[in-house]
Short mmCIF file of C-alpha atoms in Angstrom, two decimals:
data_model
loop_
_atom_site.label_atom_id
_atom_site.label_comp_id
_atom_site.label_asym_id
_atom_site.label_seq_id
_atom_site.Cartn_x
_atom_site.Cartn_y
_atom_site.Cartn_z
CA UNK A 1 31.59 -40.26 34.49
CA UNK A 2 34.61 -40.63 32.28
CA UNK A 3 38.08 -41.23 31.74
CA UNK A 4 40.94 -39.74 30.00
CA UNK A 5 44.35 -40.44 29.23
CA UNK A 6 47.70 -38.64 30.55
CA UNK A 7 49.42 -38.14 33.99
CA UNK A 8 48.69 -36.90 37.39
CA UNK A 9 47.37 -32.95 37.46
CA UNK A 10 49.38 -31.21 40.58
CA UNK A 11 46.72 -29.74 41.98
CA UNK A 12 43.12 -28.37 42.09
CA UNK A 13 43.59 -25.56 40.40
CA UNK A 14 44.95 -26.77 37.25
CA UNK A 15 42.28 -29.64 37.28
CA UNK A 16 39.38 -27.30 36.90
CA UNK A 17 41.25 -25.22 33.72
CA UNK A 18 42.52 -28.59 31.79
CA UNK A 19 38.25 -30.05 32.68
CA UNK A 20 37.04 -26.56 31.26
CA UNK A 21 39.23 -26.63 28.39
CA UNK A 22 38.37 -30.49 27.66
CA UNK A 23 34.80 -29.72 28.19
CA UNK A 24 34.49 -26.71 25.07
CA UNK A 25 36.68 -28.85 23.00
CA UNK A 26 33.88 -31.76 23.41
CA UNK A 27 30.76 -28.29 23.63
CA UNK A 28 31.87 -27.72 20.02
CA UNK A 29 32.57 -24.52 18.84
CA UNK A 30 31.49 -20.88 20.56
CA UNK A 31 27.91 -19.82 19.12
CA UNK A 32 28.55 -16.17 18.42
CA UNK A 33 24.70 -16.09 17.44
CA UNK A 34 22.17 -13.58 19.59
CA UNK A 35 20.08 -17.04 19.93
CA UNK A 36 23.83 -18.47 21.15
CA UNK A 37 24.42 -15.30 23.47
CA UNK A 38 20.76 -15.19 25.10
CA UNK A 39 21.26 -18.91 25.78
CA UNK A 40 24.52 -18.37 28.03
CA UNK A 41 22.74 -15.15 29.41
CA UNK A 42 19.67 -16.82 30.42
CA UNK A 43 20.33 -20.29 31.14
CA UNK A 44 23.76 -21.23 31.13
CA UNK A 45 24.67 -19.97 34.86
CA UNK A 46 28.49 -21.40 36.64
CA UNK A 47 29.76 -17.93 37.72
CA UNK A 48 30.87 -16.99 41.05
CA UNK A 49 27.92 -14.83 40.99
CA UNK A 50 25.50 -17.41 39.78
CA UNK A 51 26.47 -19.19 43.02
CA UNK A 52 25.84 -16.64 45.31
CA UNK A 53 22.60 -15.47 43.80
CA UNK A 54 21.90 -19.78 44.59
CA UNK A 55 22.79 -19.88 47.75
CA UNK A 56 21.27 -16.85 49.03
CA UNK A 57 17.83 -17.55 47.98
CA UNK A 58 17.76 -21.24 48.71
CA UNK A 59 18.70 -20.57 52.08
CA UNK A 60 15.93 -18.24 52.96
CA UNK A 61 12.45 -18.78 51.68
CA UNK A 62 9.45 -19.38 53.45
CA UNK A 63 11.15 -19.49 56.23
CA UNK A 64 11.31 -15.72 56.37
CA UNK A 65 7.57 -15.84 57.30
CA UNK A 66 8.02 -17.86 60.35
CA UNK A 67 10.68 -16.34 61.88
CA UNK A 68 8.75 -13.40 63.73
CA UNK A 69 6.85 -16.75 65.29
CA UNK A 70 10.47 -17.93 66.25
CA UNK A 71 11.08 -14.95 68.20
CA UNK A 72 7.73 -14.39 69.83
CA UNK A 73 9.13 -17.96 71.09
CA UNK A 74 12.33 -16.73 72.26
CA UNK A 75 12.28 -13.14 72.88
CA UNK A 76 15.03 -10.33 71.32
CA UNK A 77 17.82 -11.35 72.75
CA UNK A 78 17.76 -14.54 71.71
CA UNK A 79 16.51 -14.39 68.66
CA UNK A 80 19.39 -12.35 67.52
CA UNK A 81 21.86 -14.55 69.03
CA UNK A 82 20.72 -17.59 67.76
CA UNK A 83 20.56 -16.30 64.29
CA UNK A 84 24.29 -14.95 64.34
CA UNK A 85 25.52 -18.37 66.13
CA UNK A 86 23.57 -20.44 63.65
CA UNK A 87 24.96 -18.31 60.74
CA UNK A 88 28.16 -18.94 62.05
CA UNK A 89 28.34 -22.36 62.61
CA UNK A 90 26.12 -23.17 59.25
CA UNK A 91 29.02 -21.59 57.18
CA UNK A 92 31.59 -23.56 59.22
CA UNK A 93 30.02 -26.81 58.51
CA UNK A 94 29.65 -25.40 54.85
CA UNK A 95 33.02 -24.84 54.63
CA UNK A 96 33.86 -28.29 55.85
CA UNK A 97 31.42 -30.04 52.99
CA UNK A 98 32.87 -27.59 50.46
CA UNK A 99 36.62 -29.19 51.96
CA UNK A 100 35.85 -32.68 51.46
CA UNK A 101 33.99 -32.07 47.97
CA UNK A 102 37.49 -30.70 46.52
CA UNK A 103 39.54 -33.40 48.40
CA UNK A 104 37.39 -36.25 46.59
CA UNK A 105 37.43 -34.24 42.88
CA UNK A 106 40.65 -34.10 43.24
CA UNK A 107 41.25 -37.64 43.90
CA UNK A 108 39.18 -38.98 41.19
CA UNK A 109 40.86 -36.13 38.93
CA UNK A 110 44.28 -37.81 39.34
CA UNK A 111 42.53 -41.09 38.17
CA UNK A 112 41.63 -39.75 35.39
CA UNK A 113 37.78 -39.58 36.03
CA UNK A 114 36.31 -36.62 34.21
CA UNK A 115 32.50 -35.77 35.83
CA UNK A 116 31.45 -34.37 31.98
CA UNK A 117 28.15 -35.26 31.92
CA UNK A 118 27.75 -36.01 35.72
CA UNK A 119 27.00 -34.06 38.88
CA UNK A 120 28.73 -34.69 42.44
CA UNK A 121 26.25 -35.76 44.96
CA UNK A 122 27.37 -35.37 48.60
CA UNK A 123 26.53 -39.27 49.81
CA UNK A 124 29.29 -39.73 46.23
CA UNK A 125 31.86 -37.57 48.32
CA UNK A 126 31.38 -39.52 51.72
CA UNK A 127 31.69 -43.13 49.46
CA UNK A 128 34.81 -42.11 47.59
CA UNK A 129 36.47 -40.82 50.82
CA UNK A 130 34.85 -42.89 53.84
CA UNK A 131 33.36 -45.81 52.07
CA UNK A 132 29.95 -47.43 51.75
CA UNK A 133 28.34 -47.02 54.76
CA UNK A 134 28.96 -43.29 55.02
CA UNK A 135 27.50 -43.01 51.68
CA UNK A 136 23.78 -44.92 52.96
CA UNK A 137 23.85 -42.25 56.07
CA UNK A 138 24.43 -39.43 53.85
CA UNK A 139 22.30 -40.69 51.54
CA UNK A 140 19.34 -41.40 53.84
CA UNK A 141 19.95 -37.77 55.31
CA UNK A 142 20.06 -36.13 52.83
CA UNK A 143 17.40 -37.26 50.59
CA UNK A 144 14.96 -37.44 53.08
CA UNK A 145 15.79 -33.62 54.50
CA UNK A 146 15.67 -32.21 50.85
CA UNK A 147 12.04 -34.40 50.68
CA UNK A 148 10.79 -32.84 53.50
CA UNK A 149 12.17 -29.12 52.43
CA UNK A 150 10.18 -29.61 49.21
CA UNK A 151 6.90 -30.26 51.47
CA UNK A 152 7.32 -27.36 53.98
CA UNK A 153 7.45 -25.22 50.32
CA UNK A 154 4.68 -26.14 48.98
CA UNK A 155 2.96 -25.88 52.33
CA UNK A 156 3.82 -22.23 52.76
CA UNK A 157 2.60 -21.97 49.20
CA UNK A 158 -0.84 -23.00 49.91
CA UNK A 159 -0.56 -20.90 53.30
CA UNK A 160 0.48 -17.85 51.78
CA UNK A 161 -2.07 -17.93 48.17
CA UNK A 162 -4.84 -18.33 51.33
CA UNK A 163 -4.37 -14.90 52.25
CA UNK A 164 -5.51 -13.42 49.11
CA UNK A 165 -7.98 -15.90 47.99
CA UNK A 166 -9.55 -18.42 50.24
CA UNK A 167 -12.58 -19.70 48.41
CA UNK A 168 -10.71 -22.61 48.15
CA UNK A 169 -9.34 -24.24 51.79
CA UNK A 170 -5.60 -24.60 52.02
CA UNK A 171 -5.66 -28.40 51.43
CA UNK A 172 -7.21 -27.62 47.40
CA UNK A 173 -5.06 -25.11 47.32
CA UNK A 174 -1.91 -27.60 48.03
CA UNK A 175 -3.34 -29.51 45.41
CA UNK A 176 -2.91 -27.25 42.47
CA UNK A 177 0.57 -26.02 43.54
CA UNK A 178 1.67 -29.70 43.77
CA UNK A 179 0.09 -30.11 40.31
CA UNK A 180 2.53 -27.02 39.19
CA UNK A 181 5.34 -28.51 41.08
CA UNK A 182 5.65 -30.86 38.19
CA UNK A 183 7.46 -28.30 35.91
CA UNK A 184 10.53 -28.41 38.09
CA UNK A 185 11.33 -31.98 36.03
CA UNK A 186 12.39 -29.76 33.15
CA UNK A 187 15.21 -28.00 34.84
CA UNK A 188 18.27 -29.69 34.13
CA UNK A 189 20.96 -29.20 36.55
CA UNK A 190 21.60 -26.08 39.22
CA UNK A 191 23.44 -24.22 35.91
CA UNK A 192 20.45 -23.90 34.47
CA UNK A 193 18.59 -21.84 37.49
CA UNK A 194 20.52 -18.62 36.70
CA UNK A 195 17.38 -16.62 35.69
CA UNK A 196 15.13 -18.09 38.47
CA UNK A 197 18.10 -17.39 41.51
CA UNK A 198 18.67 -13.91 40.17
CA UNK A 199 14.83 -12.91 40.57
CA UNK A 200 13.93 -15.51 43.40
CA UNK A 201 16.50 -13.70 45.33
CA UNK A 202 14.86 -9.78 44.23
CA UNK A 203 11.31 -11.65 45.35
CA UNK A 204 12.67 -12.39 48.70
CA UNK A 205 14.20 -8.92 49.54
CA UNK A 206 11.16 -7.66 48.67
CA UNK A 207 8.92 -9.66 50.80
CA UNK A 208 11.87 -8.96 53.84
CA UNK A 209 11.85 -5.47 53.70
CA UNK A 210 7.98 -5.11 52.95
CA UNK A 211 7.27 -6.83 56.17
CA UNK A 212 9.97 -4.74 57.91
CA UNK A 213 8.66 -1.12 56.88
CA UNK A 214 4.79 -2.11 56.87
CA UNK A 215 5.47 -3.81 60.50
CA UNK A 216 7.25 -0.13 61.70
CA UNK A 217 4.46 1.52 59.84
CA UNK A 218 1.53 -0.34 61.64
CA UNK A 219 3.14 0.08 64.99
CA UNK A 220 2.10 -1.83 68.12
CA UNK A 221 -0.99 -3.78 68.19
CA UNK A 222 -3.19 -2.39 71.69
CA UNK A 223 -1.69 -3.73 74.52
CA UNK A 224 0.94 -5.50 72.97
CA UNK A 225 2.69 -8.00 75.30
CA UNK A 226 6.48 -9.04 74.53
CA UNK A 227 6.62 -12.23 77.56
CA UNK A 228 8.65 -14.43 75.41
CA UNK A 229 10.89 -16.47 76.28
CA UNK A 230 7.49 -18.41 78.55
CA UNK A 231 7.79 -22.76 78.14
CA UNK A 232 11.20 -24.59 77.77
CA UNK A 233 8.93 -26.14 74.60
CA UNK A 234 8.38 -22.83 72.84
CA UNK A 235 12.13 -21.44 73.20
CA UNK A 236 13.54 -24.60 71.69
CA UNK A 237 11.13 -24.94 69.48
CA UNK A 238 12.12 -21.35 68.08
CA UNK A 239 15.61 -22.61 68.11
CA UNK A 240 15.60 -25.54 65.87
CA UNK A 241 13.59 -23.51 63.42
CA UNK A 242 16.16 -20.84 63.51
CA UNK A 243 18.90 -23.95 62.98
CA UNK A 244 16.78 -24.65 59.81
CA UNK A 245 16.89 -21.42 58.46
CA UNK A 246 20.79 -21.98 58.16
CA UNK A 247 21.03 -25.40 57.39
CA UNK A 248 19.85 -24.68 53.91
CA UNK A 249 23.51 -26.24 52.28
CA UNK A 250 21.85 -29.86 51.91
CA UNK A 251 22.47 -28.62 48.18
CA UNK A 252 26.14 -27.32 48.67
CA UNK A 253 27.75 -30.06 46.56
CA UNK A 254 25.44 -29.54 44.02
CA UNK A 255 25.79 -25.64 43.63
CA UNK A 256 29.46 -26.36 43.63
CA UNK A 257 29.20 -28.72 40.90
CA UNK A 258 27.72 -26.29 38.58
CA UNK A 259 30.64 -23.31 39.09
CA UNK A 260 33.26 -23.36 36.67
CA UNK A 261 35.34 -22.98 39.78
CA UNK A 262 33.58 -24.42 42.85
CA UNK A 263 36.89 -23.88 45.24
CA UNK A 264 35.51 -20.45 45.85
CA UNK A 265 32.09 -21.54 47.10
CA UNK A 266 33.58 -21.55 50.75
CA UNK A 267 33.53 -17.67 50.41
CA UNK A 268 30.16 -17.66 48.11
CA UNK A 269 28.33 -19.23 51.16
CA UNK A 270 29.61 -16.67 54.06
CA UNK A 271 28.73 -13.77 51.75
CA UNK A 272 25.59 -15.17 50.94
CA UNK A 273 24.86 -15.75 54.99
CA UNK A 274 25.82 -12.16 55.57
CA UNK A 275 22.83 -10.59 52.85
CA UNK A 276 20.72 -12.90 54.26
CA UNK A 277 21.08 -11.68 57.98
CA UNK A 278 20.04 -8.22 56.73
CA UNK A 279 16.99 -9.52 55.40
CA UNK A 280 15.89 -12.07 58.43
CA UNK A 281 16.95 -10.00 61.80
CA UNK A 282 15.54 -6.74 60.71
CA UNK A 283 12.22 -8.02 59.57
CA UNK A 284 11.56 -10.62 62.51
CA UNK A 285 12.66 -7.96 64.68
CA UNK A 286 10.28 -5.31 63.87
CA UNK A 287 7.41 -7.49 63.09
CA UNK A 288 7.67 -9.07 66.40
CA UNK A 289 7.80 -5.46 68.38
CA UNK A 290 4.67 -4.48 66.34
CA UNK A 291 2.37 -8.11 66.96
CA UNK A 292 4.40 -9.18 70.15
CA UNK A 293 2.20 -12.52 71.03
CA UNK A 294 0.04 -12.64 68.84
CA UNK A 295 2.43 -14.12 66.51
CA UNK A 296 2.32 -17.43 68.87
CA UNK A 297 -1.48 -17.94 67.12
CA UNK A 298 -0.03 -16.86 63.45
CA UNK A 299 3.29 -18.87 62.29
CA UNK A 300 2.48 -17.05 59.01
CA UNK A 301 3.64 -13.34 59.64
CA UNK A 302 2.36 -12.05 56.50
CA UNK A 303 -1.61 -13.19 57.78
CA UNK A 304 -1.13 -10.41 60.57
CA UNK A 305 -0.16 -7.96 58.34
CA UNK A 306 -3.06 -5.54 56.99
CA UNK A 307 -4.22 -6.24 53.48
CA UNK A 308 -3.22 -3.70 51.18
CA UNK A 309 -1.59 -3.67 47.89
CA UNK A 310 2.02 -4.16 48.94
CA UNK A 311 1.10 -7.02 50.81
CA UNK A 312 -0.59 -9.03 47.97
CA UNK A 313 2.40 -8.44 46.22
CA UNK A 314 4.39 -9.38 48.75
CA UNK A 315 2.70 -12.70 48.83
CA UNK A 316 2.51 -13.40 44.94
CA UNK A 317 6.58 -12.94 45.07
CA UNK A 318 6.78 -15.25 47.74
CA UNK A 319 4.53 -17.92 45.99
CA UNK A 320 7.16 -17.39 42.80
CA UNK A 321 10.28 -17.88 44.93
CA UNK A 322 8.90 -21.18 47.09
CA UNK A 323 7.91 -22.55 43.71
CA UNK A 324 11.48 -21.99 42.94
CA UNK A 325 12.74 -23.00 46.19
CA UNK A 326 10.71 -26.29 45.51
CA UNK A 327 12.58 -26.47 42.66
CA UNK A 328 16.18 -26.30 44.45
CA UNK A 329 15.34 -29.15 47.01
CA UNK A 330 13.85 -31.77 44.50
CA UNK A 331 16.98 -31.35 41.95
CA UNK A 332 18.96 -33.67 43.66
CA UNK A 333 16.85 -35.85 44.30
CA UNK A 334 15.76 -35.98 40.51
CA UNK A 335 19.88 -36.69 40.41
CA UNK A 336 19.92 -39.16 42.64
CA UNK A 337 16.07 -41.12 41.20
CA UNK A 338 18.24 -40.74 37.71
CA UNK A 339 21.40 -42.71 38.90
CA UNK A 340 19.22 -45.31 40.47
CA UNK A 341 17.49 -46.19 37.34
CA UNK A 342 20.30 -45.66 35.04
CA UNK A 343 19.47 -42.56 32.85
CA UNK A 344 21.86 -39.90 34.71
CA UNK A 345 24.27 -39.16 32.04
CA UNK A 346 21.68 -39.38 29.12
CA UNK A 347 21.89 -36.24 26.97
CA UNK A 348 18.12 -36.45 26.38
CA UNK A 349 16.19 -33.70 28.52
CA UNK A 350 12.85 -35.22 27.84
CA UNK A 351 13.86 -39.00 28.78
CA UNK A 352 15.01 -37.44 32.06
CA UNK A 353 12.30 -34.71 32.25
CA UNK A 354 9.62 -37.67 32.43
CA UNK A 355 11.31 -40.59 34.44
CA UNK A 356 12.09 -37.44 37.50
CA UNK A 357 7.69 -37.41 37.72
CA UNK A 358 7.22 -39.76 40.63
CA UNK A 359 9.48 -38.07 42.71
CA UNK A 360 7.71 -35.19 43.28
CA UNK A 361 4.53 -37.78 43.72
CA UNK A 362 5.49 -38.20 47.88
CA UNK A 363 6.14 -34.42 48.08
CA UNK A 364 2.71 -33.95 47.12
CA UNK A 365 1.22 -36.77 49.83
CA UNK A 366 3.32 -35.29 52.69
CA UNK A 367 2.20 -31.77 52.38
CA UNK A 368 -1.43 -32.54 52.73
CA UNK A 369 -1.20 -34.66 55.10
CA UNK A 370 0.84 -32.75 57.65
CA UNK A 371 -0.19 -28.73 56.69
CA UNK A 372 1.59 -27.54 59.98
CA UNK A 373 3.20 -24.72 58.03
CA UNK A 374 5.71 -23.58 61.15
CA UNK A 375 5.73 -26.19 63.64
CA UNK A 376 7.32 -28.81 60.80
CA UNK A 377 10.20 -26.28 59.89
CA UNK A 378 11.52 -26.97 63.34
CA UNK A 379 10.54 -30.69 63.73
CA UNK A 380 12.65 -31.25 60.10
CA UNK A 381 15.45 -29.17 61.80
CA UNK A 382 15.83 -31.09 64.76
CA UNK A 383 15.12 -34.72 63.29
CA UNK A 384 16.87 -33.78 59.71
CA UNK A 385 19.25 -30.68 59.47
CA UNK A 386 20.92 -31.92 62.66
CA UNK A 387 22.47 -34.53 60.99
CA UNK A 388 22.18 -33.89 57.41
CA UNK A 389 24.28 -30.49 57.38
CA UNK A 390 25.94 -30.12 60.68
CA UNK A 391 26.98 -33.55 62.26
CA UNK A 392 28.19 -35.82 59.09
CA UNK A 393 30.00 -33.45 57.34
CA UNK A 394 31.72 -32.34 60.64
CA UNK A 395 32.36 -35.99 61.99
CA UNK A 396 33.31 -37.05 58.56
CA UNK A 397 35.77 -34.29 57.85
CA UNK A 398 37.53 -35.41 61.19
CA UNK A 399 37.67 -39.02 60.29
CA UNK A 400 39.18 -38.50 56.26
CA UNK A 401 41.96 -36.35 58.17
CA UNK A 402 42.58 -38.56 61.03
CA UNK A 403 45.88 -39.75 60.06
CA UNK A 404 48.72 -38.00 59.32
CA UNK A 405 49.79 -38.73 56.36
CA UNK A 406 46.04 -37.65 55.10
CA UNK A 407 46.28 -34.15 56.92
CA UNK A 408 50.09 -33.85 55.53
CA UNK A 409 48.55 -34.68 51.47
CA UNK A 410 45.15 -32.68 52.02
CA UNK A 411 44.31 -30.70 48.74
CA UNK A 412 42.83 -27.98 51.08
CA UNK A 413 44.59 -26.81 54.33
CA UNK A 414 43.44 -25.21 57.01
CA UNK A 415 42.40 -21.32 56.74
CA UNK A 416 44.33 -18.64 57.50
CA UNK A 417 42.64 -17.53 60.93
CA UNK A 418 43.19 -21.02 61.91
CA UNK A 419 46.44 -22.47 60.54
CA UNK A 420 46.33 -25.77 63.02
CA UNK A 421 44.38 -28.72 62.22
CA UNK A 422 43.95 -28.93 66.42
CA UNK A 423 41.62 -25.76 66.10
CA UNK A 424 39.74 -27.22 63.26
CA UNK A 425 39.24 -30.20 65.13
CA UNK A 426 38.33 -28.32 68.52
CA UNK A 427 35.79 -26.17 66.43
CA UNK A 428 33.93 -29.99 64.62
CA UNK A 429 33.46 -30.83 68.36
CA UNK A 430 32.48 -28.11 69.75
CA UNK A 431 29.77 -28.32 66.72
CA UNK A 432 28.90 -31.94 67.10
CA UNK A 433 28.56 -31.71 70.70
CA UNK A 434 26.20 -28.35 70.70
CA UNK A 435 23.82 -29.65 68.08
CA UNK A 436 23.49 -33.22 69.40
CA UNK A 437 22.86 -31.87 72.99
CA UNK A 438 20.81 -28.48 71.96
CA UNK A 439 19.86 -29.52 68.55
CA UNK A 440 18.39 -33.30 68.88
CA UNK A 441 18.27 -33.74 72.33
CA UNK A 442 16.46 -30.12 73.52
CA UNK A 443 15.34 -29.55 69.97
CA UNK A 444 14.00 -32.80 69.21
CA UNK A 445 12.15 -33.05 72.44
CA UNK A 446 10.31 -29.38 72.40
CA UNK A 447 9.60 -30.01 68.36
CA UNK A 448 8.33 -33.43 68.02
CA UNK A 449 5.84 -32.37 71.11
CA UNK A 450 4.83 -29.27 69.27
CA UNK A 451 4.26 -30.81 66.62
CA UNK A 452 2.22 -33.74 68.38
CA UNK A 453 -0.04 -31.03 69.78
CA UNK A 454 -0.90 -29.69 65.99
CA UNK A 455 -1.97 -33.38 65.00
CA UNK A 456 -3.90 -33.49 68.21
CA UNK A 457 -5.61 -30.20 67.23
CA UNK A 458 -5.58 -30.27 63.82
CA UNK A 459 -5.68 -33.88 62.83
CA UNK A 460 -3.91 -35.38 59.79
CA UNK A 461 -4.67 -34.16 56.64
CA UNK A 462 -6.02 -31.01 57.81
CA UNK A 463 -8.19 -28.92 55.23
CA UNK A 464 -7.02 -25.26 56.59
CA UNK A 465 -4.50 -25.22 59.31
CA UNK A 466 -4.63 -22.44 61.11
CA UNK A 467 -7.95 -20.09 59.31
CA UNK A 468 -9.68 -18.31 60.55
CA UNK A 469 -13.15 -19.70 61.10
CA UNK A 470 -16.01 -18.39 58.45
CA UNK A 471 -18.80 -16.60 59.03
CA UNK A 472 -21.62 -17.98 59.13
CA UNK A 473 -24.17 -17.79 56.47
CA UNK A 474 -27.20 -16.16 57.60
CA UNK A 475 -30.56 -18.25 56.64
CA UNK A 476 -32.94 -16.86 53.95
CA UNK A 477 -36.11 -16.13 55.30
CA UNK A 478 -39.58 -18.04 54.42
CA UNK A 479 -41.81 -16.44 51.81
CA UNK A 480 -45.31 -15.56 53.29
CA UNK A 481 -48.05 -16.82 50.96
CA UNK A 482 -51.42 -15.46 51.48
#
């Protein structure tokens, strides 16, 4: 971070165009160049558009495959539901981090700080507004949520390369994606994922609608049976993974940072939430009518799915987008490993490129040891997201505004469906309430015992959760000798 000299800017607004204008003034001049104009294309990515394609596809990855085992948990009913109220309340609690990310730019604006060469972190928003120990909770949160996000996506990538080559077990398999994982160092900053969210997000409508049309296409298994919701375990088990599925803004801030006007993200997210309920509810839907219980065996949709062509490249897409998605949850915390040691605003890619190695060093460790590709999506959710994306930024956004005077000076007021700051109180505990009673309390119980129950069957570091078992080898006769 920097400083620069003048007065106060009035507001937001006119913040973000003096930064932009200070920022190409320091860029140098515009390269007019095809090498200049394929850069920007390709790699230089802030737009509105840039954010959505972001958003969308980090918030639904693997994910997508486990959902069908959500609802043979729950049932129809509420499955739906609880993907619309999750939707719902994930882009309020978007909205609120989005609110308190332009309330603390906007603060440090007026001082003069200009964030040239530095990206916002959210446990940075909760110190500048709330203080110290805000920032350790959100830091602790989040770090260890987007830890665990990397390790459920290189799990499904093992799970899913499994179904189209298993000579090697799922555990070998984990090693050699982790091994790949280590190219992610070289991305700079979310700006520079343009290409990879643009294609990530074409890999994972594929996959959805693949698994909704071959699903309809296969029809019902013989004697299908639909008895969800059975065990108070299994329904709120599917519910805290559902609760994942939307709690993928743990990387909000940082999206934000890297739009030439992040003010609009609060609209980015809820448009992004809507495409991605057209690719969850139709595919878990039909894929559960077809399998019906079965699914309770198979957390991996795609392994009940008949081989064919489509389906292998259904699967090879889906290995591309986790690796991506991998990608998306270990960039902040390559931010945050840089600020620790000092090298953050360094303008040399390869000094940051090879101190950000060690982080993905415990992603690797916690993936083969726990391989419970399913069952740790909803233990993360109800330990992790809880917290991380729903409570804090809820219970902080309440605290920053308690006062008057801070309510009467906000940067951002309250929307236009609800103009009084009463309703957007009532609505933060309403939110805090359901997910500490539903989400920790239910969730956490049903989760943490399912997922006691796979280490019980399984073990730790499992070689191939879930396969199938092999056949056996049949023994080679003796040669007769006369």
């Amino acid at each position: 971070m920097g400083t620069r000299e003048g007065g106060l800017v009035g507001n937001y607004g006119e913040m973000e165009e003096q930064n932009q204008k200070l920022e190409s003034l320091q860029d140098g001049p515009y390269d007019v160049s095809m090498s200049g104009q394929m850069k920007r294309l390709l790699w230089h990515g802030g737009s509105v558009w840039d954010a959505w394609f972001s958003a969308a596809s980090n918030q639904v990855a693997q994910v997508l495959l486990t959902l069908p085992y959500s609802f043979a948990q729950l049932g129809f009913a509420s499955g739906i539901a609880f993907q619309f109220f999750y939707g719902v309340i994930g882009c309020w609690s978007c909205y609120m981090i989005t609110w308190l990310y332009v309330e603390y730019r906007t603060r440090k604006e007026r001082e003069g700080v200009i964030f040239k060469n530095h990206v916002i972190q959210w446990f940075e928003v909760l110190d500048g507004l709330l203080g110290r120990n805000w920032k350790i909770v959100g830091l602790v949160f989040n770090c260890t949520f987007l830890l665990f996000g990397a390790v459920i996506q290189l799990i499904a990538c093992a799970s899913n390369i499994f179904l189209i080559n298993d000579h090697l077990n799922k555990r070998e398999w984990t090693y050699i994606f982790g091994a790949c994982c280590m190219l992610t160092v070289l991305v700079p900053s979310f700006r520079n994922y343009r290409l990879w969210s643009f294609f990530g997000l074409i890999m994972i409508s594929y996959t959805a609608w693949y698994m909704t049309i071959a699903a309809l296409a296969h029809g019902q298994v013989a004697n299908v049976v639909h008895s969800a919701p059975t065990t108070k375990v299994l329904y709120f088990t599917g519910a805290t993974n559902i609760l994942y599925t939307f709690g993928g803004h743990a990387v909000t801030v940082e999206i934000m940072h890297a739009m030439y006007k992040p003010v609009r993200f609060k609209f980015v997210y809820v448009f992004a939430t809507l495409y991605v309920f057209t690719l969850t509810i139709p595919s878990a839907v039909a894929v559960y009518w077809a399998f019906g219980d079965d699914l309770l065996k198979h957390s991996n949709a795609l392994s009940l799915l008949p081989r064919t062509m489509a389906r292998d490249v259904a699967v090879v897409l889906m290995l591309i987008h986790q690796f991506i998605t991998v990608g998306f949850a270990v960039t902040p915390l390559y931010f945050v490993w840089e600020k620790m040691i000092g090298i953050h605003n360094t303008k040399s890619l390869l000094l940051r490129a090879v101190s950000r190695m060690p982080v993905i060093l415990p992603v690797w460790f916690f993936a083969i040891a726990f391989p419970f590709f399913g069952p740790i999506n909803s233990t993360v959710g109800a330990l992790l997201v809880t917290f991380t994306v729903y409570i804090i930024p809820c219970v902080a956004h309440m605290v920053v505004y308690r006062a008057a005077t801070a309510r009467q000076n906000a940067v951002e007021k309250p929307p236009f469906f609800m103009p009084s700051w009463v309703g957007v109180y009532l609505v933060n505990i309403f939110i805090v309430v359901w997910i500490i009673v539903i989400g920790i309390g239910w969730g956490g119980w049903a989760s943490v015992t399912n997922f006691v129950q796979q280490i019980d069957t399984f073990g730790v570091f499992a070689p191939c959760y879930q396969c199938p078992p092999r056949a056996p080898v049949a023994a080679t006769p003796p040669k007769l000798h006369a």
